[in-house]
PDB file of C-alpha atoms in Angstrom:
ATOM      1  CA  MET T   1     105.825  90.531 112.584  1.00  0.00           C
ATOM      2  CA  THR T   2     104.427  89.114 115.803  1.00  0.00           C
ATOM      3  CA  ILE T   3     101.213  90.318 117.392  1.00  0.00           C
ATOM      4  CA  GLN T   4     103.296  92.086 120.053  1.00  0.00           C
ATOM      5  CA  ASP T   5     105.366  93.745 117.325  1.00  0.00           C
ATOM      6  CA  ALA T   6     102.151  94.943 115.702  1.00  0.00           C
ATOM      7  CA  GLN T   7     100.890  96.361 119.004  1.00  0.00           C
ATOM      8  CA  THR T   8     104.180  98.191 119.534  1.00  0.00           C
ATOM      9  CA  THR T   9     104.263  99.481 115.939  1.00  0.00           C
ATOM     10  CA  VAL T  10     100.722 100.833 116.152  1.00  0.00           C
ATOM     11  CA  ASP T  11     101.421 102.421 119.537  1.00  0.00           C
ATOM     12  CA  ASN T  12     104.558 104.127 118.228  1.00  0.00           C
ATOM     13  CA  TRP T  13     102.727 105.382 115.132  1.00  0.00           C
ATOM     14  CA  ILE T  14      99.835 106.743 117.181  1.00  0.00           C
ATOM     15  CA  LYS T  15     102.184 108.566 119.547  1.00  0.00           C
ATOM     16  CA  THR T  16     104.368 110.079 116.802  1.00  0.00           C
ATOM     17  CA  VAL T  17     102.124 110.557 113.762  1.00  0.00           C
ATOM     18  CA  GLY T  18      98.604 110.170 115.087  1.00  0.00           C
ATOM     19  CA  VAL T  19      99.171 112.507 118.064  1.00  0.00           C
ATOM     20  CA  ARG T  20      96.987 110.410 120.392  1.00  0.00           C
ATOM     21  CA  TYR T  21      94.490 107.582 120.418  1.00  0.00           C
ATOM     22  CA  PHE T  22      90.877 108.406 119.652  1.00  0.00           C
ATOM     23  CA  ASN T  23      88.761 107.529 122.663  1.00  0.00           C
ATOM     24  CA  GLU T  24      87.489 103.978 123.019  1.00  0.00           C
ATOM     25  CA  LEU T  25      83.972 104.778 121.867  1.00  0.00           C
ATOM     26  CA  THR T  26      85.244 106.502 118.722  1.00  0.00           C
ATOM     27  CA  ASN T  27      87.522 103.559 117.983  1.00  0.00           C
ATOM     28  CA  MET T  28      84.647 101.137 118.529  1.00  0.00           C
ATOM     29  CA  ALA T  29      82.594 103.090 115.998  1.00  0.00           C
ATOM     30  CA  GLN T  30      85.552 103.034 113.600  1.00  0.00           C
ATOM     31  CA  LEU T  31      85.937  99.281 114.065  1.00  0.00           C
ATOM     32  CA  THR T  32      82.281  98.811 113.205  1.00  0.00           C
ATOM     33  CA  GLU T  33      82.717 100.969 110.105  1.00  0.00           C
ATOM     34  CA  GLU T  34      85.769  99.014 108.957  1.00  0.00           C
ATOM     35  CA  VAL T  35      84.039  95.659 109.533  1.00  0.00           C
ATOM     36  CA  GLY T  36      81.156  96.996 107.439  1.00  0.00           C
ATOM     37  CA  GLU T  37      83.563  97.707 104.585  1.00  0.00           C
ATOM     38  CA  VAL T  38      84.851  94.117 104.786  1.00  0.00           C
ATOM     39  CA  ALA T  39      81.274  92.829 104.860  1.00  0.00           C
ATOM     40  CA  ARG T  40      80.407  94.843 101.752  1.00  0.00           C
ATOM     41  CA  ILE T  41      83.279  93.325  99.788  1.00  0.00           C
ATOM     42  CA  ILE T  42      82.518  89.782 100.979  1.00  0.00           C
ATOM     43  CA  ALA T  43      78.768  90.098 100.307  1.00  0.00           C
ATOM     44  CA  ARG T  44      79.304  91.436  96.798  1.00  0.00           C
ATOM     45  CA  ARG T  45      82.363  89.465  95.734  1.00  0.00           C
ATOM     46  CA  TYR T  46      81.599  86.107  97.332  1.00  0.00           C
ATOM     47  CA  GLY T  47      77.915  86.367  98.213  1.00  0.00           C
ATOM     48  CA  GLU T  48      74.796  86.750  96.155  1.00  0.00           C
ATOM     49  CA  GLN T  49      74.799  90.534  95.812  1.00  0.00           C
ATOM     50  CA  SER T  50      76.067  91.924  92.542  1.00  0.00           C
ATOM     51  CA  GLU T  51      79.331  93.813  92.746  1.00  0.00           C
ATOM     52  CA  LYS T  52      79.148  97.465  91.755  1.00  0.00           C
ATOM     53  CA  GLU T  53      81.845  98.832  89.452  1.00  0.00           C
ATOM     54  CA  SER T  54      83.026 101.092  92.273  1.00  0.00           C
ATOM     55  CA  ASP T  55      83.547  98.031  94.506  1.00  0.00           C
ATOM     56  CA  LYS T  56      85.543  95.907  92.045  1.00  0.00           C
ATOM     57  CA  ASN T  57      88.843  97.606  92.815  1.00  0.00           C
ATOM     58  CA  LYS T  58      88.442  97.417  96.605  1.00  0.00           C
ATOM     59  CA  ASP T  59      91.308  95.558  98.234  1.00  0.00           C
ATOM     60  CA  LEU T  60      89.993  93.019 100.742  1.00  0.00           C
ATOM     61  CA  GLY T  61      93.428  92.649 102.335  1.00  0.00           C
ATOM     62  CA  ASP T  62      93.686  96.392 102.903  1.00  0.00           C
ATOM     63  CA  GLU T  63      90.221  96.484 104.468  1.00  0.00           C
ATOM     64  CA  LEU T  64      91.055  93.537 106.736  1.00  0.00           C
ATOM     65  CA  ALA T  65      94.245  95.354 107.755  1.00  0.00           C
ATOM     66  CA  ASP T  66      92.132  98.410 108.643  1.00  0.00           C
ATOM     67  CA  VAL T  67      90.059  96.187 110.951  1.00  0.00           C
ATOM     68  CA  LEU T  68      93.226  94.806 112.514  1.00  0.00           C
ATOM     69  CA  TRP T  69      94.656  98.312 112.989  1.00  0.00           C
ATOM     70  CA  VAL T  70      91.624  99.592 114.909  1.00  0.00           C
ATOM     71  CA  LEU T  71      91.390  96.354 116.887  1.00  0.00           C
ATOM     72  CA  ILE T  72      95.024  96.805 117.924  1.00  0.00           C
ATOM     73  CA  CYS T  73      94.313 100.422 118.874  1.00  0.00           C
ATOM     74  CA  LEU T  74      91.485  99.270 121.155  1.00  0.00           C
ATOM     75  CA  ALA T  75      93.693  96.598 122.706  1.00  0.00           C
ATOM     76  CA  ASN T  76      96.520  99.058 123.306  1.00  0.00           C
ATOM     77  CA  GLN T  77      94.397 101.717 124.894  1.00  0.00           C
ATOM     78  CA  THR T  78      92.570  99.258 127.154  1.00  0.00           C
ATOM     79  CA  GLY T  79      95.713  97.403 128.242  1.00  0.00           C
ATOM     80  CA  VAL T  80      95.008  94.109 126.476  1.00  0.00           C
ATOM     81  CA  ASP T  81      98.019  92.008 125.471  1.00  0.00           C
ATOM     82  CA  LEU T  82      96.643  90.409 122.305  1.00  0.00           C
ATOM     83  CA  THR T  83      99.283  87.668 122.266  1.00  0.00           C
ATOM     84  CA  GLU T  84      98.270  86.532 125.734  1.00  0.00           C
ATOM     85  CA  ALA T  85      94.566  86.973 125.020  1.00  0.00           C
ATOM     86  CA  PHE T  86      94.806  84.982 121.775  1.00  0.00           C
ATOM     87  CA  GLN T  87      96.732  82.160 123.455  1.00  0.00           C
ATOM     88  CA  LYS T  88      94.118  81.919 126.211  1.00  0.00           C
ATOM     89  CA  ASN T  89      91.330  82.006 123.631  1.00  0.00           C
ATOM     90  CA  LEU T  90      92.972  79.222 121.630  1.00  0.00           C
ATOM     91  CA  GLU T  91      93.326  77.105 124.769  1.00  0.00           C
ATOM     92  CA  LYS T  92      89.630  77.656 125.495  1.00  0.00           C
ATOM     93  CA  LYS T  93      88.664  76.609 121.981  1.00  0.00           C
ATOM     94  CA  ASN T  94      90.929  73.543 122.093  1.00  0.00           C
ATOM     95  CA  SER T  95      89.428  72.305 125.354  1.00  0.00           C
ATOM     96  CA  ARG T  96      85.821  73.286 124.715  1.00  0.00           C
ATOM     97  CA  ASP T  97      85.669  72.292 121.065  1.00  0.00           C
ATOM     98  CA  ALA T  98      88.120  69.376 120.970  1.00  0.00           C
ATOM     99  CA  THR T  99      85.566  67.041 119.367  1.00  0.00           C
ATOM    100  CA  ARG T 100      82.612  69.338 118.766  1.00  0.00           C
ATOM    101  CA  HIS T 101      83.311  70.031 115.104  1.00  0.00           C
ATOM    102  CA  LEU T 102      84.526  66.498 114.338  1.00  0.00           C
ATOM    103  CA  THR T 103      81.160  65.124 115.436  1.00  0.00           C
ATOM    104  CA  ASN T 104      79.043  67.809 113.734  1.00  0.00           C
ATOM    105  CA  GLU T 105      77.104  66.102 110.932  1.00  0.00           C
ATOM    106  CA  LYS T 106      76.540  69.473 109.273  1.00  0.00           C
ATOM    107  CA  LEU T 107      80.273  69.770 108.566  1.00  0.00           C
ATOM    108  CA  THR T 108      80.698  66.361 106.914  1.00  0.00           C
TER     109      THR T 108
END
């Protein structure tokens, strides 16, 4: 599935099953909530916090997909083509950071 396919799939689902998009502020709050769920898993599973029994069965992939879903909702409702935006962002990173990380002593 391409990014554009994902945007179309989410849009179709919202319009047929979800009735309508939540407003942008609500979706921003939901995005923050979903990112927090990812952070909880990462902090407890890969960081120094101990993992609670109730967290051990949490699916990181599913939580990351929740983040992606809400991010796509925000892009759709604000008219952002994520394929185009990602390509432009990659070009920016390639020109701005072409040698930056290769010469960073902290990364060697």
